[in-house]
mmCIF file of N, CA and C in Angstrom:
data_model
loop_
_atom_site.group_PDB
_atom_site.id
_atom_site.type_symbol
_atom_site.label_atom_id
_atom_site.label_comp_id
_atom_site.label_asym_id
_atom_site.label_seq_id
_atom_site.Cartn_x
_atom_site.Cartn_y
_atom_site.Cartn_z
ATOM 1 N N UNK A 1 6.914 0.657 -16.883
ATOM 2 C CA UNK A 1 5.766 0.694 -15.994
ATOM 3 C C UNK A 1 6.005 1.767 -14.936
ATOM 4 N N UNK A 2 5.027 2.600 -14.748
ATOM 5 C CA UNK A 2 5.111 3.638 -13.731
ATOM 6 C C UNK A 2 4.566 3.102 -12.418
ATOM 7 N N UNK A 3 5.350 3.287 -11.367
ATOM 8 C CA UNK A 3 4.966 2.795 -10.045
ATOM 9 C C UNK A 3 4.962 3.950 -9.058
ATOM 10 N N UNK A 4 4.210 3.776 -8.007
ATOM 11 C CA UNK A 4 4.273 4.693 -6.878
ATOM 12 C C UNK A 4 4.630 3.849 -5.665
ATOM 13 N N UNK A 5 5.567 4.340 -4.885
ATOM 14 C CA UNK A 5 6.017 3.610 -3.707
ATOM 15 C C UNK A 5 5.473 4.268 -2.451
ATOM 16 N N UNK A 6 4.935 3.445 -1.583
ATOM 17 C CA UNK A 6 4.346 3.917 -0.331
ATOM 18 C C UNK A 6 5.359 3.733 0.784
ATOM 19 N N UNK A 7 5.506 4.763 1.599
ATOM 20 C CA UNK A 7 6.352 4.669 2.790
ATOM 21 C C UNK A 7 5.505 5.044 4.001
ATOM 22 N N UNK A 8 5.522 4.190 4.999
ATOM 23 C CA UNK A 8 4.774 4.453 6.226
ATOM 24 C C UNK A 8 5.786 4.683 7.339
ATOM 25 N N UNK A 9 5.893 5.921 7.809
ATOM 26 C CA UNK A 9 6.836 6.181 8.892
ATOM 27 C C UNK A 9 6.321 5.607 10.199
ATOM 28 N N UNK A 10 7.234 5.358 11.099
ATOM 29 C CA UNK A 10 6.846 4.865 12.418
ATOM 30 C C UNK A 10 6.488 6.070 13.274
ATOM 31 N N UNK A 11 5.210 6.202 13.550
ATOM 32 C CA UNK A 11 4.729 7.304 14.371
ATOM 33 C C UNK A 11 3.815 6.714 15.436
ATOM 34 N N UNK A 12 4.137 6.896 16.706
ATOM 35 C CA UNK A 12 3.262 6.364 17.758
ATOM 36 C C UNK A 12 1.982 7.189 17.852
ATOM 37 N N UNK A 13 0.938 6.744 17.151
ATOM 38 C CA UNK A 13 -0.296 7.531 17.098
ATOM 39 C C UNK A 13 -1.479 6.845 17.747
ATOM 40 N N UNK A 14 -1.314 5.658 18.239
ATOM 41 C CA UNK A 14 -2.445 4.985 18.848
ATOM 42 C C UNK A 14 -2.353 3.493 18.666
ATOM 43 N N UNK A 15 -3.490 2.852 18.813
ATOM 44 C CA UNK A 15 -3.513 1.397 18.694
ATOM 45 C C UNK A 15 -3.521 0.967 17.227
ATOM 46 N N UNK A 16 -3.367 -0.321 17.010
ATOM 47 C CA UNK A 16 -3.263 -0.863 15.653
ATOM 48 C C UNK A 16 -4.519 -0.579 14.834
ATOM 49 N N UNK A 17 -5.685 -0.638 15.441
ATOM 50 C CA UNK A 17 -6.929 -0.371 14.713
ATOM 51 C C UNK A 17 -6.928 1.058 14.163
ATOM 52 N N UNK A 18 -6.468 1.999 14.972
ATOM 53 C CA UNK A 18 -6.399 3.390 14.531
ATOM 54 C C UNK A 18 -5.390 3.556 13.395
ATOM 55 N N UNK A 19 -4.266 2.889 13.493
ATOM 56 C CA UNK A 19 -3.240 2.958 12.448
ATOM 57 C C UNK A 19 -3.782 2.411 11.130
ATOM 58 N N UNK A 20 -4.484 1.282 11.182
ATOM 59 C CA UNK A 20 -5.064 0.680 9.970
ATOM 60 C C UNK A 20 -6.112 1.608 9.367
ATOM 61 N N UNK A 21 -6.931 2.229 10.210
ATOM 62 C CA UNK A 21 -7.948 3.170 9.728
ATOM 63 C C UNK A 21 -7.295 4.329 8.984
ATOM 64 N N UNK A 22 -6.226 4.878 9.541
ATOM 65 C CA UNK A 22 -5.508 5.980 8.899
ATOM 66 C C UNK A 22 -4.880 5.513 7.583
ATOM 67 N N UNK A 23 -4.311 4.324 7.569
ATOM 68 C CA UNK A 23 -3.700 3.767 6.363
ATOM 69 C C UNK A 23 -4.731 3.606 5.247
ATOM 70 N N UNK A 24 -5.869 3.018 5.564
ATOM 71 C CA UNK A 24 -6.915 2.812 4.557
ATOM 72 C C UNK A 24 -7.463 4.142 4.066
ATOM 73 N N UNK A 25 -7.599 5.120 4.961
ATOM 74 C CA UNK A 25 -8.029 6.455 4.550
ATOM 75 C C UNK A 25 -7.025 7.046 3.553
ATOM 76 N N UNK A 26 -5.745 6.852 3.813
ATOM 77 C CA UNK A 26 -4.712 7.313 2.883
ATOM 78 C C UNK A 26 -4.794 6.602 1.544
ATOM 79 N N UNK A 27 -5.070 5.297 1.563
ATOM 80 C CA UNK A 27 -5.247 4.549 0.315
ATOM 81 C C UNK A 27 -6.431 5.101 -0.477
ATOM 82 N N UNK A 28 -7.508 5.436 0.201
ATOM 83 C CA UNK A 28 -8.690 5.992 -0.486
ATOM 84 C C UNK A 28 -8.367 7.347 -1.116
ATOM 85 N N UNK A 29 -7.611 8.162 -0.402
ATOM 86 C CA UNK A 29 -7.214 9.463 -0.958
ATOM 87 C C UNK A 29 -6.296 9.276 -2.162
ATOM 88 N N UNK A 30 -5.377 8.327 -2.079
ATOM 89 C CA UNK A 30 -4.499 8.038 -3.211
ATOM 90 C C UNK A 30 -5.311 7.536 -4.401
ATOM 91 N N UNK A 31 -6.291 6.688 -4.158
ATOM 92 C CA UNK A 31 -7.148 6.184 -5.242
ATOM 93 C C UNK A 31 -7.868 7.336 -5.935
ATOM 94 N N UNK A 32 -8.362 8.295 -5.175
ATOM 95 C CA UNK A 32 -9.034 9.452 -5.771
ATOM 96 C C UNK A 32 -8.056 10.270 -6.621
ATOM 97 N N UNK A 33 -6.830 10.417 -6.131
ATOM 98 C CA UNK A 33 -5.803 11.134 -6.899
ATOM 99 C C UNK A 33 -5.508 10.408 -8.210
ATOM 100 N N UNK A 34 -5.379 9.097 -8.138
ATOM 101 C CA UNK A 34 -5.088 8.307 -9.340
ATOM 102 C C UNK A 34 -6.212 8.466 -10.357
ATOM 103 N N UNK A 35 -7.446 8.515 -9.875
ATOM 104 C CA UNK A 35 -8.598 8.634 -10.778
ATOM 105 C C UNK A 35 -8.768 10.043 -11.341
ATOM 106 N N UNK A 36 -8.393 11.066 -10.583
ATOM 107 C CA UNK A 36 -8.752 12.426 -10.989
ATOM 108 C C UNK A 36 -7.589 13.334 -11.386
ATOM 109 N N UNK A 37 -6.378 12.998 -11.014
ATOM 110 C CA UNK A 37 -5.233 13.875 -11.253
ATOM 111 C C UNK A 37 -4.394 13.336 -12.414
ATOM 112 N N UNK A 38 -4.243 14.136 -13.467
ATOM 113 C CA UNK A 38 -3.482 13.711 -14.649
ATOM 114 C C UNK A 38 -2.060 13.286 -14.300
ATOM 115 N N UNK A 39 -1.503 13.896 -13.278
ATOM 116 C CA UNK A 39 -0.137 13.580 -12.861
ATOM 117 C C UNK A 39 -0.005 12.130 -12.375
ATOM 118 N N UNK A 40 -1.093 11.553 -11.899
ATOM 119 C CA UNK A 40 -1.089 10.187 -11.369
ATOM 120 C C UNK A 40 -1.647 9.169 -12.367
ATOM 121 N N UNK A 41 -2.116 9.627 -13.514
ATOM 122 C CA UNK A 41 -2.818 8.757 -14.458
ATOM 123 C C UNK A 41 -1.979 7.578 -14.942
ATOM 124 N N UNK A 42 -0.686 7.784 -15.141
ATOM 125 C CA UNK A 42 0.157 6.729 -15.723
ATOM 126 C C UNK A 42 0.578 5.658 -14.717
ATOM 127 N N UNK A 43 0.245 5.827 -13.451
ATOM 128 C CA UNK A 43 0.617 4.831 -12.444
ATOM 129 C C UNK A 43 -0.069 3.510 -12.771
ATOM 130 N N UNK A 44 0.704 2.436 -12.789
ATOM 131 C CA UNK A 44 0.172 1.107 -13.065
ATOM 132 C C UNK A 44 0.270 0.176 -11.868
ATOM 133 N N UNK A 45 1.134 0.542 -10.902
ATOM 134 C CA UNK A 45 1.354 -0.344 -9.762
ATOM 135 C C UNK A 45 1.655 0.484 -8.517
ATOM 136 N N UNK A 46 1.146 0.024 -7.374
ATOM 137 C CA UNK A 46 1.419 0.636 -6.081
ATOM 138 C C UNK A 46 2.247 -0.369 -5.293
ATOM 139 N N UNK A 47 3.387 0.089 -4.742
ATOM 140 C CA UNK A 47 4.302 -0.819 -4.052
ATOM 141 C C UNK A 47 4.637 -0.306 -2.657
ATOM 142 N N UNK A 48 5.013 -1.244 -1.810
ATOM 143 C CA UNK A 48 5.517 -0.910 -0.487
ATOM 144 C C UNK A 48 6.687 -1.818 -0.153
ATOM 145 N N UNK A 49 7.714 -1.262 0.506
ATOM 146 C CA UNK A 49 8.906 -2.034 0.868
ATOM 147 C C UNK A 49 9.378 -1.575 2.233
ATOM 148 N N UNK A 50 9.483 -2.503 3.180
ATOM 149 C CA UNK A 50 10.010 -2.152 4.499
ATOM 150 C C UNK A 50 10.058 -3.375 5.397
ATOM 151 N N UNK A 51 10.545 -3.151 6.590
ATOM 152 C CA UNK A 51 10.519 -4.208 7.605
ATOM 153 C C UNK A 51 9.084 -4.438 8.078
ATOM 154 N N UNK A 52 8.260 -3.398 8.049
ATOM 155 C CA UNK A 52 6.850 -3.551 8.442
ATOM 156 C C UNK A 52 6.180 -4.554 7.512
ATOM 157 N N UNK A 53 6.439 -4.411 6.213
ATOM 158 C CA UNK A 53 5.889 -5.340 5.225
ATOM 159 C C UNK A 53 6.385 -6.756 5.506
ATOM 160 N N UNK A 54 7.658 -6.896 5.822
ATOM 161 C CA UNK A 54 8.244 -8.215 6.103
ATOM 162 C C UNK A 54 7.488 -8.921 7.230
ATOM 163 N N UNK A 55 7.255 -8.224 8.309
ATOM 164 C CA UNK A 55 6.634 -8.848 9.480
ATOM 165 C C UNK A 55 5.110 -8.947 9.404
ATOM 166 N N UNK A 56 4.483 -8.226 8.479
ATOM 167 C CA UNK A 56 3.015 -8.225 8.415
ATOM 168 C C UNK A 56 2.493 -8.592 7.023
ATOM 169 N N UNK A 57 3.269 -9.397 6.287
ATOM 170 C CA UNK A 57 2.874 -9.763 4.915
ATOM 171 C C UNK A 57 1.506 -10.421 4.848
ATOM 172 N N UNK A 58 1.228 -11.347 5.735
ATOM 173 C CA UNK A 58 -0.040 -12.077 5.681
ATOM 174 C C UNK A 58 -1.220 -11.114 5.816
ATOM 175 N N UNK A 59 -1.157 -10.219 6.775
ATOM 176 C CA UNK A 59 -2.222 -9.226 6.955
ATOM 177 C C UNK A 59 -2.329 -8.331 5.723
ATOM 178 N N UNK A 60 -1.197 -7.872 5.221
ATOM 179 C CA UNK A 60 -1.187 -6.977 4.064
ATOM 180 C C UNK A 60 -1.782 -7.665 2.841
ATOM 181 N N UNK A 61 -1.506 -8.951 2.671
ATOM 182 C CA UNK A 61 -2.077 -9.693 1.548
ATOM 183 C C UNK A 61 -3.569 -9.944 1.751
ATOM 184 N N UNK A 62 -3.935 -10.482 2.904
ATOM 185 C CA UNK A 62 -5.321 -10.897 3.137
ATOM 186 C C UNK A 62 -6.276 -9.728 3.334
ATOM 187 N N UNK A 63 -5.857 -8.706 4.036
ATOM 188 C CA UNK A 63 -6.771 -7.607 4.379
ATOM 189 C C UNK A 63 -6.637 -6.384 3.484
ATOM 190 N N UNK A 64 -5.431 -6.115 3.000
ATOM 191 C CA UNK A 64 -5.221 -4.903 2.214
ATOM 192 C C UNK A 64 -5.154 -5.157 0.715
ATOM 193 N N UNK A 65 -5.039 -6.433 0.300
ATOM 194 C CA UNK A 65 -5.116 -6.780 -1.113
ATOM 195 C C UNK A 65 -3.810 -6.773 -1.888
ATOM 196 N N UNK A 66 -2.698 -6.564 -1.223
ATOM 197 C CA UNK A 66 -1.402 -6.555 -1.892
ATOM 198 C C UNK A 66 -0.866 -7.977 -2.019
ATOM 199 N N UNK A 67 0.085 -8.172 -2.937
ATOM 200 C CA UNK A 67 0.763 -9.459 -3.129
ATOM 201 C C UNK A 67 2.251 -9.275 -2.853
ATOM 202 N N UNK A 68 2.854 -10.292 -2.251
ATOM 203 C CA UNK A 68 4.288 -10.232 -1.980
ATOM 204 C C UNK A 68 5.068 -10.420 -3.275
ATOM 205 N N UNK A 69 5.991 -9.506 -3.545
ATOM 206 C CA UNK A 69 6.863 -9.592 -4.723
ATOM 207 C C UNK A 69 8.205 -10.197 -4.370
ATOM 208 N N UNK A 70 8.757 -9.776 -3.242
ATOM 209 C CA UNK A 70 10.068 -10.284 -2.850
ATOM 210 C C UNK A 70 10.243 -10.176 -1.342
ATOM 211 N N UNK A 71 11.117 -11.054 -0.828
ATOM 212 C CA UNK A 71 11.420 -11.087 0.600
ATOM 213 C C UNK A 71 12.934 -11.152 0.749
ATOM 214 N N UNK A 72 13.473 -10.274 1.551
ATOM 215 C CA UNK A 72 14.902 -10.280 1.842
ATOM 216 C C UNK A 72 15.078 -10.769 3.274
ATOM 217 N N UNK A 73 15.395 -12.049 3.408
ATOM 218 C CA UNK A 73 15.525 -12.653 4.739
ATOM 219 C C UNK A 73 16.702 -12.062 5.514
ATOM 220 N N UNK A 74 17.740 -11.688 4.811
ATOM 221 C CA UNK A 74 18.915 -11.130 5.482
ATOM 222 C C UNK A 74 18.601 -9.772 6.113
ATOM 223 N N UNK A 75 17.954 -8.892 5.349
ATOM 224 C CA UNK A 75 17.611 -7.559 5.850
ATOM 225 C C UNK A 75 16.285 -7.530 6.608
ATOM 226 N N UNK A 76 15.533 -8.626 6.515
ATOM 227 C CA UNK A 76 14.205 -8.713 7.131
ATOM 228 C C UNK A 76 13.296 -7.590 6.598
ATOM 229 N N UNK A 77 13.270 -7.484 5.259
ATOM 230 C CA UNK A 77 12.410 -6.528 4.569
ATOM 231 C C UNK A 77 11.724 -7.253 3.420
ATOM 232 N N UNK A 78 10.590 -6.728 3.010
ATOM 233 C CA UNK A 78 9.851 -7.344 1.908
ATOM 234 C C UNK A 78 9.200 -6.258 1.063
ATOM 235 N N UNK A 79 8.862 -6.648 -0.168
ATOM 236 C CA UNK A 79 8.171 -5.767 -1.099
ATOM 237 C C UNK A 79 6.816 -6.372 -1.429
ATOM 238 N N UNK A 80 5.779 -5.548 -1.373
ATOM 239 C CA UNK A 80 4.441 -5.961 -1.794
ATOM 240 C C UNK A 80 3.966 -4.988 -2.863
ATOM 241 N N UNK A 81 3.007 -5.445 -3.673
ATOM 242 C CA UNK A 81 2.465 -4.566 -4.706
ATOM 243 C C UNK A 81 1.017 -4.924 -4.990
ATOM 244 N N UNK A 82 0.363 -3.991 -5.657
ATOM 245 C CA UNK A 82 -1.017 -4.183 -6.094
ATOM 246 C C UNK A 82 -1.172 -3.417 -7.409
ATOM 247 N N UNK A 83 -1.887 -3.994 -8.354
ATOM 248 C CA UNK A 83 -2.095 -3.304 -9.628
ATOM 249 C C UNK A 83 -3.015 -2.103 -9.418
ATOM 250 N N UNK A 84 -2.898 -1.136 -10.302
ATOM 251 C CA UNK A 84 -3.755 0.046 -10.226
ATOM 252 C C UNK A 84 -5.225 -0.354 -10.275
ATOM 253 N N UNK A 85 -5.568 -1.283 -11.151
ATOM 254 C CA UNK A 85 -6.966 -1.685 -11.302
ATOM 255 C C UNK A 85 -7.518 -2.277 -10.006
ATOM 256 N N UNK A 86 -6.757 -3.179 -9.408
ATOM 257 C CA UNK A 86 -7.206 -3.806 -8.162
ATOM 258 C C UNK A 86 -7.264 -2.775 -7.030
ATOM 259 N N UNK A 87 -6.272 -1.894 -6.972
ATOM 260 C CA UNK A 87 -6.233 -0.847 -5.954
ATOM 261 C C UNK A 87 -7.470 0.043 -6.064
ATOM 262 N N UNK A 88 -7.819 0.437 -7.295
ATOM 263 C CA UNK A 88 -8.986 1.302 -7.490
ATOM 264 C C UNK A 88 -10.286 0.576 -7.159
ATOM 265 N N UNK A 89 -10.369 -0.710 -7.481
ATOM 266 C CA UNK A 89 -11.571 -1.473 -7.106
ATOM 267 C C UNK A 89 -11.724 -1.534 -5.593
ATOM 268 N N UNK A 90 -10.620 -1.724 -4.899
ATOM 269 C CA UNK A 90 -10.664 -1.899 -3.445
ATOM 270 C C UNK A 90 -10.819 -0.576 -2.696
ATOM 271 N N UNK A 91 -10.163 0.477 -3.160
ATOM 272 C CA UNK A 91 -10.111 1.726 -2.390
ATOM 273 C C UNK A 91 -10.716 2.939 -3.099
ATOM 274 N N UNK A 92 -11.142 2.788 -4.345
ATOM 275 C CA UNK A 92 -11.584 3.945 -5.114
ATOM 276 C C UNK A 92 -13.065 4.221 -5.139
ATOM 277 N N UNK A 93 -13.834 3.512 -4.343
ATOM 278 C CA UNK A 93 -15.290 3.683 -4.382
ATOM 279 C C UNK A 93 -15.855 4.381 -3.162
ATOM 280 N N UNK A 94 -15.037 5.169 -2.480
ATOM 281 C CA UNK A 94 -15.547 5.837 -1.279
ATOM 282 C C UNK A 94 -15.856 7.280 -1.552
#
């Protein structure tokens, strides 16, 4: 299975609403790439892993559509994922 991993650097760019807007805009651009670029065609899953995911899993699941795959309580990090089909339904229609 081909996966793409998302990394969100910590950049102080504004309030949380602005950060979420930028994140969703990035998801929409990625969805367009997956739909139109042959290089991205084989992607089947989009994943994210970090401490941000660990502390914001509920929001990421409920609002962004990802599912928790694993949680590392010792490192305080988690992995979330979303299938290509679900990702394109959620972010590919803009």
